[in-house]
Structures are given as C-alpha cells and as structure tokens.
Amino acid sequence: MGGLNLNQVGFLLVTGASRGIGQTMAVECAKVMKPGSLILLLARSAAGLESTKGEILRANDRVTIVTASVDLSEPSKEALEGIVTKALANSSKESFQYALMIHNVGTLGDVGKWAVDMDNQAIWREHFAMNVFSVAILNAVFMATFPETKKFIVNVTSKAAIEPFPSMSLYCSSRAAREMYFRCLAAENPTICVLNYSPGPVDTDMAADIRTNSIDPELKTTMTGLFTSGNLVTRQQTTKKFIQVLQEGAFASGAHTFMFLTKLAWNSRTTLPLLITAVFLAMDFRMQVELDLHMENQDFQNDGSVDDLEDDESGSSSDYYYDSDSSITNEEEEPDHQEIREIHRIQLGIQ
C-alpha cells in the first residue's frame, strides 16, 4: 500500500501512552510531525500521560497534545466518541494529511496460574474487555471520524499471538483474538493500512513481571537469561525499527510483522550484511575458478583424443580406441565391454 511519511500535518492517537513502548512510540513519531498536527494520548495514569506530553513538547513544541485518562477495561463507544470529538474541537479534520492510531494498550494477566486453573469468568471478561473489546470499539470510532483521510492503524502485537507460552494463557488468548480481528479489519478495508507489529522481547515492566511471577520455570529462566545477558531489546531500538517499517510500507496489510532484535543483532546491523556479501562473493569467485579449471581440463582431454586417433590411423602399434565418455581407454582394461567398444571402433572407422 505504500508507507507513511510522518513528516506531514497529521493526527496521531496512541493508547497505553503513559509508559513503556507506547510512550516511546508517541514521542518518536511526534518528533517529525509538522506544525498543525494533533496528538491524542490515552491511558489510565494521568501523571504518566503528563510525563509523555512533556517529553513530546521538549522534542517538538509545534504540535498540539491532548491527554485523556480513561479505563479501557470498561470500554464505551459513547465515552470514546466524546474523547475524540473533544480533542478535535479546535482542529479541522480536513487539514490532516493522515490519521495514525497506535493500539499499544495491553495487560499481561495472571502468569502465576496454569491454563486449567484460570476458572474465574470475571477475570477473563475484564482482560478481554481491555485488550480486545476496547480496541474494536475505538477502531469503529476512528474509522467514522476520518472517513476520507488516509488512515493507518497499528496493533502492537506479540509472538504470543501466534505461539503458546506456558503460564500466559490469558495473554496468548487475547493477543491471538486481537490480531485476528485486525487481519479481518484489513481484509474488509483494503483502502486502509493495518500493521500488526510485534516488537520483540523488549525490556518493559511486562517482561519483568514474567521473569518474576511466571509459574513456568523454563519461561522464567529464558526471560531472566535475556535480562541478565543484556539481550532484551530497548524501547528505542524497537521504536526505530517500527518507524522504519511504517515508513517503508513493505508489508502486507494485516500481516504479522515480527521484530526480534537482540543487542548483538542490533550492534551487527551494519557489519552483518557486509559479511554476508563477502561470503557470497567468495563463493562466486571459487565457483568461477573451478569452472575455468574444468574447461581447461576438458580442452586438454579433447586435444589428446584427436592426437591418439591420428596415431592409430597411421598404423601406430598402440591399440587404443575412442570410448563413449570421450576418454582414451586401453583395449584390455575392461574386457566385459568388448562388444560396445567394437561398435564404437567401427563407427569411428578404426580397423
């Protein structure tokens, strides 16, 4: 569909914008937005939203920022419509060259229980209301608000949406449902761009919760190892990659776009492509040398065959003949092939 040039007058809505990845994405996107742009930040924590707002204004004081403290575990279409309408009260929707919404809101859920022990319906309902239902309702409001504007919708997803992790049944289930919803949204609306962006194992409060509270010892060990070795991805790293992916637009709308960068991979992002190129060049050079040697050897064998035939025709005492594989063979080397070789002798006119 083509990428998004953030360096225009645009509308940006970010949920879960008070901390973590949502905060970093809001700040980094806002840095390049042009004067007249409007940014709407949603989260539970009013203090966290003010912190994000302050960071944005220090980076770009030419944009307008509106914050709204809202509990998305009890989503209401009317309430969300009211928030968006109020934010746009002093702006003209027609002035925006694009509208971008980033769904970063998300909760991990209880990782201290196995799936079979998750028997409280109220917990399931609240978790899905926050992580799935609010997202669907906010999308409906967003689509209705900007019917003509070029729209980009981002779902900050997870590998947990496509792969099970023990002790994370709540999170995996809601992420899978949420991602499939976005895939359906993309299939139904080919004129909008939907990005399911998986940021990788990022160093966030959620990652800390898993390594501290997960009932699964293997998962705890894995997450602890990533943390202690310094191989968790930083928010800045994954946000930089996210903006690159969004701007280039080289992804299928609705497809799962997985970002898994360890610090080792990040530090090797320049040298690794050069190393791969060098390996391919070396392989190509070796193949070319082997081909040249093979051709020279074939030329040598062909020259030798003609000379031997001429000697034989001139009455030389050597009893050689031309075999089917274009090599010169002694008559008594393989007596079991006498009949075939005799035919070849006749075809070549050798008596």
Short mmCIF file of C-alpha atoms in Angstrom, two decimals:
data_model
loop_
_atom_site.label_atom_id
_atom_site.label_comp_id
_atom_site.label_asym_id
_atom_site.label_seq_id
_atom_site.Cartn_x
_atom_site.Cartn_y
_atom_site.Cartn_z
CA MET A 1 0.00 0.00 0.00
CA GLY A 2 2.93 2.32 0.41
CA GLY A 3 4.43 3.69 3.57
CA LEU A 4 3.55 6.65 5.76
CA ASN A 5 5.55 9.86 5.68
CA LEU A 6 5.21 11.13 9.25
CA ASN A 7 6.72 14.49 8.30
CA GLN A 8 3.34 15.99 7.42
CA VAL A 9 0.40 17.53 9.23
CA GLY A 10 -1.25 14.54 10.84
CA PHE A 11 -3.45 13.17 13.59
CA LEU A 12 -1.91 10.65 15.99
CA LEU A 13 -3.77 8.65 18.63
CA VAL A 14 -1.80 6.37 20.97
CA THR A 15 -3.28 4.12 23.65
CA GLY A 16 -1.20 2.93 26.57
CA ALA A 17 0.82 6.11 26.10
CA SER A 18 1.77 6.75 29.72
CA ARG A 19 4.84 4.48 29.80
CA GLY A 20 6.79 1.75 28.04
CA ILE A 21 6.65 1.20 24.29
CA GLY A 22 3.56 3.38 23.88
CA GLN A 23 5.30 6.37 25.41
CA THR A 24 8.41 5.95 23.25
CA MET A 25 6.38 5.47 20.06
CA ALA A 26 4.35 8.61 20.79
CA VAL A 27 7.48 10.70 21.39
CA GLU A 28 9.43 9.42 18.38
CA CYS A 29 6.52 9.80 15.96
CA ALA A 30 5.75 13.29 17.26
CA LYS A 31 9.32 14.47 16.71
CA VAL A 32 8.87 14.72 12.94
CA MET A 33 5.21 15.76 12.72
CA LYS A 34 4.64 19.20 11.21
CA PRO A 35 3.03 22.23 12.88
CA GLY A 36 -0.74 21.91 12.99
CA SER A 37 -0.57 18.23 13.91
CA LEU A 38 -2.71 16.91 16.76
CA ILE A 39 -1.70 14.13 19.15
CA LEU A 40 -4.23 12.39 21.41
CA LEU A 41 -2.78 10.26 24.22
CA LEU A 42 -4.89 7.73 26.13
CA ALA A 43 -4.01 5.75 29.27
CA ARG A 44 -5.17 5.15 32.83
CA SER A 45 -2.40 7.15 34.50
CA ALA A 46 -2.92 10.91 34.26
CA ALA A 47 0.55 11.50 35.70
CA GLY A 48 2.12 9.18 33.15
CA LEU A 49 0.31 10.96 30.32
CA GLU A 50 1.60 14.33 31.51
CA SER A 51 5.11 12.88 31.54
CA THR A 52 4.72 11.74 27.93
CA LYS A 53 3.28 15.10 26.94
CA GLY A 54 6.27 16.88 28.47
CA GLU A 55 8.71 14.67 26.55
CA ILE A 56 6.91 15.36 23.28
CA LEU A 57 6.87 19.12 23.77
CA ARG A 58 10.59 19.13 24.56
CA ALA A 59 11.16 17.33 21.26
CA ASN A 60 8.60 19.25 19.18
CA ASP A 61 6.67 22.18 20.63
CA ARG A 62 4.91 22.91 17.33
CA VAL A 63 2.27 20.20 17.79
CA THR A 64 -0.90 20.19 19.86
CA ILE A 65 -1.25 17.49 22.51
CA VAL A 66 -4.43 16.33 24.23
CA THR A 67 -4.42 13.74 27.01
CA ALA A 68 -7.32 11.72 28.38
CA SER A 69 -7.22 9.42 31.39
CA VAL A 70 -9.52 6.52 30.61
CA ASP A 71 -10.11 2.99 31.88
CA LEU A 72 -10.28 0.84 28.76
CA SER A 73 -11.30 -2.23 30.75
CA GLU A 74 -14.81 -0.75 30.61
CA PRO A 75 -14.98 0.47 27.01
CA SER A 76 -17.91 2.61 25.91
CA LYS A 77 -18.45 3.83 22.38
CA GLU A 78 -20.13 6.99 23.63
CA ALA A 79 -17.27 7.79 26.01
CA LEU A 80 -14.59 7.20 23.38
CA GLU A 81 -16.51 9.24 20.79
CA GLY A 82 -16.70 12.06 23.31
CA ILE A 83 -12.95 11.98 23.95
CA VAL A 84 -12.08 12.08 20.24
CA THR A 85 -14.65 14.77 19.44
CA LYS A 86 -13.42 16.98 22.28
CA ALA A 87 -9.81 16.57 21.15
CA LEU A 88 -10.75 17.70 17.63
CA ALA A 89 -12.86 20.66 18.78
CA ASN A 90 -10.27 23.25 17.73
CA SER A 91 -8.99 21.43 14.66
CA SER A 92 -10.22 20.82 11.15
CA LYS A 93 -10.21 17.12 10.23
CA GLU A 94 -9.71 18.08 6.60
CA SER A 95 -6.34 19.67 7.44
CA PHE A 96 -4.79 16.34 8.37
CA GLN A 97 -2.89 14.57 5.61
CA TYR A 98 -3.03 11.30 7.51
CA ALA A 99 -4.57 9.78 10.62
CA LEU A 100 -2.48 7.26 12.56
CA MET A 101 -3.70 5.21 15.52
CA ILE A 102 -1.36 3.01 17.58
CA HIS A 103 -3.03 0.42 19.80
CA ASN A 104 -0.40 -0.18 22.45
CA VAL A 105 -2.75 -0.78 25.37
CA GLY A 106 -2.26 -4.22 26.83
CA THR A 107 -2.11 -6.15 30.08
CA LEU A 108 -0.27 -9.40 30.79
CA GLY A 109 -2.77 -11.05 33.09
CA ASP A 110 -2.05 -13.60 35.79
CA VAL A 111 1.06 -15.65 34.93
CA GLY A 112 1.06 -17.41 38.28
CA LYS A 113 -1.52 -19.99 37.21
CA TRP A 114 -1.76 -22.75 34.62
CA ALA A 115 -4.47 -22.52 31.97
CA VAL A 116 -6.57 -25.21 33.67
CA ASP A 117 -6.71 -23.11 36.84
CA MET A 118 -7.98 -19.96 35.12
CA ASP A 119 -11.62 -20.52 36.10
CA ASN A 120 -12.76 -17.02 37.08
CA GLN A 121 -15.07 -15.67 34.41
CA ALA A 122 -14.82 -12.10 35.69
CA ILE A 123 -11.05 -12.10 35.19
CA TRP A 124 -11.42 -13.38 31.63
CA ARG A 125 -14.10 -10.80 30.86
CA GLU A 126 -12.09 -7.86 32.22
CA HIS A 127 -8.94 -8.97 30.42
CA PHE A 128 -10.68 -9.30 27.05
CA ALA A 129 -12.56 -6.03 27.57
CA MET A 130 -9.27 -4.19 27.98
CA ASN A 131 -7.22 -6.00 25.35
CA VAL A 132 -9.77 -6.82 22.64
CA PHE A 133 -13.16 -5.15 23.06
CA SER A 134 -11.84 -1.60 23.65
CA VAL A 135 -9.63 -1.92 20.57
CA ALA A 136 -12.54 -2.89 18.33
CA ILE A 137 -14.74 -0.07 19.63
CA LEU A 138 -12.00 2.55 19.28
CA ASN A 139 -11.38 1.42 15.70
CA ALA A 140 -15.05 1.96 14.90
CA VAL A 141 -14.87 5.50 16.31
CA PHE A 142 -11.62 6.22 14.44
CA MET A 143 -12.96 4.99 11.09
CA ALA A 144 -16.15 7.02 11.45
CA THR A 145 -14.24 10.16 12.46
CA PHE A 146 -11.90 10.12 9.45
CA PRO A 147 -13.91 8.73 6.53
CA GLU A 148 -11.84 10.46 3.81
CA THR A 149 -8.42 10.82 5.44
CA LYS A 150 -5.59 8.40 4.65
CA LYS A 151 -5.65 6.01 7.61
CA PHE A 152 -3.01 3.85 9.26
CA ILE A 153 -3.88 1.55 12.17
CA VAL A 154 -1.17 -0.18 14.19
CA ASN A 155 -1.67 -3.08 16.57
CA VAL A 156 1.30 -3.62 18.87
CA THR A 157 1.07 -7.39 18.97
CA SER A 158 3.32 -10.17 20.23
CA LYS A 159 4.82 -13.51 19.33
CA ALA A 160 2.34 -14.77 21.94
CA ALA A 161 -0.40 -14.15 19.37
CA ILE A 162 0.93 -17.00 17.22
CA GLU A 163 2.81 -19.21 19.69
CA PRO A 164 1.72 -20.60 23.09
CA PHE A 165 3.70 -19.80 26.23
CA PRO A 166 3.02 -21.79 29.42
CA SER A 167 1.54 -19.66 32.24
CA MET A 168 0.47 -16.97 29.73
CA SER A 169 -2.93 -18.36 28.67
CA LEU A 170 -4.74 -15.05 29.24
CA TYR A 171 -2.22 -13.02 27.31
CA CYS A 172 -1.77 -15.50 24.45
CA SER A 173 -5.54 -15.92 24.02
CA SER A 174 -6.30 -12.21 23.93
CA ARG A 175 -3.37 -11.43 21.63
CA ALA A 176 -4.42 -14.14 19.19
CA ALA A 177 -8.01 -12.86 19.15
CA ARG A 178 -6.87 -9.27 18.78
CA GLU A 179 -4.50 -9.99 15.90
CA MET A 180 -7.13 -11.99 14.02
CA TYR A 181 -9.55 -9.10 14.46
CA PHE A 182 -7.02 -6.77 12.81
CA ARG A 183 -6.46 -9.24 9.99
CA CYS A 184 -10.21 -9.25 9.35
CA LEU A 185 -10.24 -5.45 9.50
CA ALA A 186 -7.52 -5.34 6.85
CA ALA A 187 -9.34 -7.84 4.63
CA GLU A 188 -12.57 -5.86 4.82
CA ASN A 189 -10.96 -2.44 4.27
CA PRO A 190 -8.33 -2.55 1.51
CA THR A 191 -8.05 1.26 1.47
CA ILE A 192 -6.57 1.45 4.98
CA CYS A 193 -3.18 0.20 6.11
CA VAL A 194 -3.14 -2.20 9.07
CA LEU A 195 0.17 -3.11 10.70
CA ASN A 196 0.37 -5.94 13.23
CA TYR A 197 3.75 -5.03 14.71
CA SER A 198 5.48 -7.47 17.06
CA PRO A 199 8.22 -5.53 18.87
CA GLY A 200 10.23 -8.49 20.17
CA PRO A 201 11.39 -9.14 23.76
CA VAL A 202 11.50 -5.56 24.99
CA ASP A 203 12.78 -4.52 28.41
CA THR A 204 9.48 -3.38 29.95
CA ASP A 205 7.51 -3.84 33.17
CA MET A 206 5.68 -6.72 31.47
CA ALA A 207 8.95 -8.57 30.85
CA ALA A 208 9.91 -8.03 34.49
CA ASP A 209 6.55 -9.44 35.60
CA ILE A 210 7.12 -12.62 33.57
CA ARG A 211 10.60 -13.34 34.91
CA THR A 212 9.44 -12.62 38.46
CA ASN A 213 5.99 -14.20 38.65
CA SER A 214 5.61 -16.84 35.93
CA ILE A 215 4.75 -20.29 37.28
CA ASP A 216 6.65 -21.89 34.41
CA PRO A 217 10.32 -22.35 35.41
CA GLU A 218 11.58 -22.64 31.83
CA LEU A 219 9.95 -19.36 30.79
CA LYS A 220 11.32 -17.62 33.88
CA THR A 221 14.80 -18.92 33.11
CA THR A 222 14.59 -17.76 29.49
CA MET A 223 13.39 -14.26 30.35
CA THR A 224 15.89 -13.93 33.20
CA GLY A 225 18.69 -15.01 30.87
CA LEU A 226 17.73 -12.38 28.29
CA PHE A 227 17.68 -9.75 31.02
CA THR A 228 20.93 -10.63 32.78
CA SER A 229 22.82 -11.02 29.50
CA GLY A 230 21.63 -7.63 28.31
CA ASN A 231 19.92 -9.11 25.26
CA LEU A 232 16.46 -7.64 25.75
CA VAL A 233 15.54 -5.09 23.10
CA THR A 234 15.29 -1.49 24.25
CA ARG A 235 12.20 0.64 23.62
CA GLN A 236 14.27 2.98 21.46
CA GLN A 237 15.55 0.14 19.27
CA THR A 238 12.16 -1.40 18.57
CA THR A 239 10.55 2.02 18.03
CA LYS A 240 13.21 2.95 15.48
CA LYS A 241 12.51 -0.29 13.64
CA PHE A 242 8.76 0.29 13.88
CA ILE A 243 9.00 3.73 12.29
CA GLN A 244 11.21 2.32 9.54
CA VAL A 245 8.69 -0.45 8.80
CA LEU A 246 5.80 2.02 8.84
CA GLN A 247 7.51 4.50 6.54
CA GLU A 248 8.74 1.91 4.03
CA GLY A 249 5.37 0.14 3.88
CA ALA A 250 6.97 -3.12 2.74
CA PHE A 251 4.44 -5.35 4.50
CA ALA A 252 1.08 -6.87 3.69
CA SER A 253 -1.76 -5.06 5.43
CA GLY A 254 -2.84 -7.12 8.43
CA ALA A 255 0.16 -9.46 8.30
CA HIS A 256 2.14 -10.31 11.44
CA THR A 257 5.36 -8.30 11.26
CA PHE A 258 7.79 -9.78 13.76
CA MET A 259 10.67 -7.76 15.13
CA PHE A 260 13.18 -9.83 17.12
CA LEU A 261 16.44 -7.99 17.68
CA THR A 262 18.90 -8.85 20.41
CA LYS A 263 21.56 -6.28 21.19
CA LEU A 264 24.08 -8.50 19.40
CA ALA A 265 21.95 -8.39 16.24
CA TRP A 266 21.42 -4.65 16.66
CA ASN A 267 25.15 -3.99 17.02
CA SER A 268 25.78 -6.17 13.96
CA ARG A 269 23.14 -4.49 11.79
CA THR A 270 25.84 -2.81 9.65
CA THR A 271 28.61 -5.41 9.64
CA LEU A 272 26.39 -8.46 9.14
CA PRO A 273 25.14 -7.51 5.64
CA LEU A 274 28.74 -6.77 4.61
CA LEU A 275 29.87 -10.16 5.92
CA ILE A 276 27.10 -11.95 4.05
CA THR A 277 28.01 -10.09 0.85
CA ALA A 278 31.68 -11.04 1.26
CA VAL A 279 30.80 -14.71 1.72
CA PHE A 280 28.69 -14.74 -1.45
CA LEU A 281 31.43 -13.01 -3.43
CA ALA A 282 33.99 -15.56 -2.21
CA MET A 283 31.69 -18.44 -3.16
CA ASP A 284 31.11 -16.93 -6.60
CA PHE A 285 34.88 -16.49 -7.14
CA ARG A 286 35.57 -20.10 -6.11
CA MET A 287 32.89 -21.43 -8.45
CA GLN A 288 34.33 -19.37 -11.33
CA VAL A 289 37.86 -20.71 -10.70
CA GLU A 290 36.59 -24.29 -10.57
CA LEU A 291 34.66 -23.76 -13.81
CA ASP A 292 37.74 -22.34 -15.56
CA LEU A 293 39.89 -25.29 -14.41
CA HIS A 294 37.24 -27.74 -15.58
CA MET A 295 37.06 -26.12 -19.01
CA GLU A 296 40.86 -26.18 -19.37
CA ASN A 297 40.92 -29.85 -18.41
CA GLN A 298 38.24 -30.64 -20.98
CA ASP A 299 40.21 -28.82 -23.69
CA PHE A 300 43.33 -30.80 -22.79
CA GLN A 301 41.49 -34.13 -22.93
CA ASN A 302 39.90 -33.30 -26.27
CA ASP A 303 43.28 -32.38 -27.78
CA GLY A 304 44.80 -35.66 -26.54
CA SER A 305 41.98 -37.73 -28.02
CA VAL A 306 42.47 -36.34 -31.53
CA ASP A 307 46.22 -37.00 -31.45
CA ASP A 308 45.74 -40.60 -30.35
CA LEU A 309 43.22 -41.23 -33.09
CA GLU A 310 45.58 -39.86 -35.71
CA ASP A 311 48.40 -42.07 -34.44
CA ASP A 312 46.15 -45.11 -34.57
CA GLU A 313 45.04 -44.40 -38.14
CA SER A 314 48.65 -44.03 -39.25
CA GLY A 315 49.42 -47.58 -38.20
CA SER A 316 50.72 -46.99 -34.70
CA SER A 317 51.28 -50.17 -32.71
CA SER A 318 49.26 -48.84 -29.74
CA ASP A 319 45.82 -50.45 -29.74
CA TYR A 320 43.67 -47.63 -28.25
CA TYR A 321 40.16 -46.59 -29.27
CA TYR A 322 37.65 -43.84 -28.57
CA ASP A 323 35.22 -44.72 -25.75
CA SER A 324 31.69 -43.36 -25.20
CA ASP A 325 32.79 -40.94 -22.45
CA SER A 326 35.28 -39.20 -24.80
CA SER A 327 38.31 -40.68 -22.96
CA ILE A 328 41.12 -42.88 -24.34
CA THR A 329 40.97 -46.42 -22.97
CA ASN A 330 43.25 -49.46 -23.26
CA GLU A 331 41.68 -52.42 -25.07
CA GLU A 332 42.41 -54.91 -22.31
CA GLU A 333 41.34 -52.70 -19.37
CA GLU A 334 37.70 -53.79 -19.30
CA PRO A 335 37.11 -56.90 -21.44
CA ASP A 336 33.44 -57.10 -20.43
CA HIS A 337 32.70 -54.07 -22.64
CA GLN A 338 34.27 -55.51 -25.78
CA GLU A 339 31.05 -55.59 -27.78
CA ILE A 340 30.17 -51.94 -27.15
CA ARG A 341 33.70 -50.81 -27.83
CA GLU A 342 33.83 -52.79 -31.08
CA ILE A 343 30.77 -50.89 -32.29
CA HIS A 344 32.48 -47.61 -31.44
CA ARG A 345 35.58 -48.71 -33.34
CA ILE A 346 33.51 -49.44 -36.43
CA GLN A 347 31.61 -46.11 -36.14
CA LEU A 348 34.89 -44.23 -35.97
CA GLY A 349 36.34 -46.17 -38.92
CA ILE A 350 39.12 -47.73 -36.83
CA GLN A 351 40.18 -51.17 -38.11
#
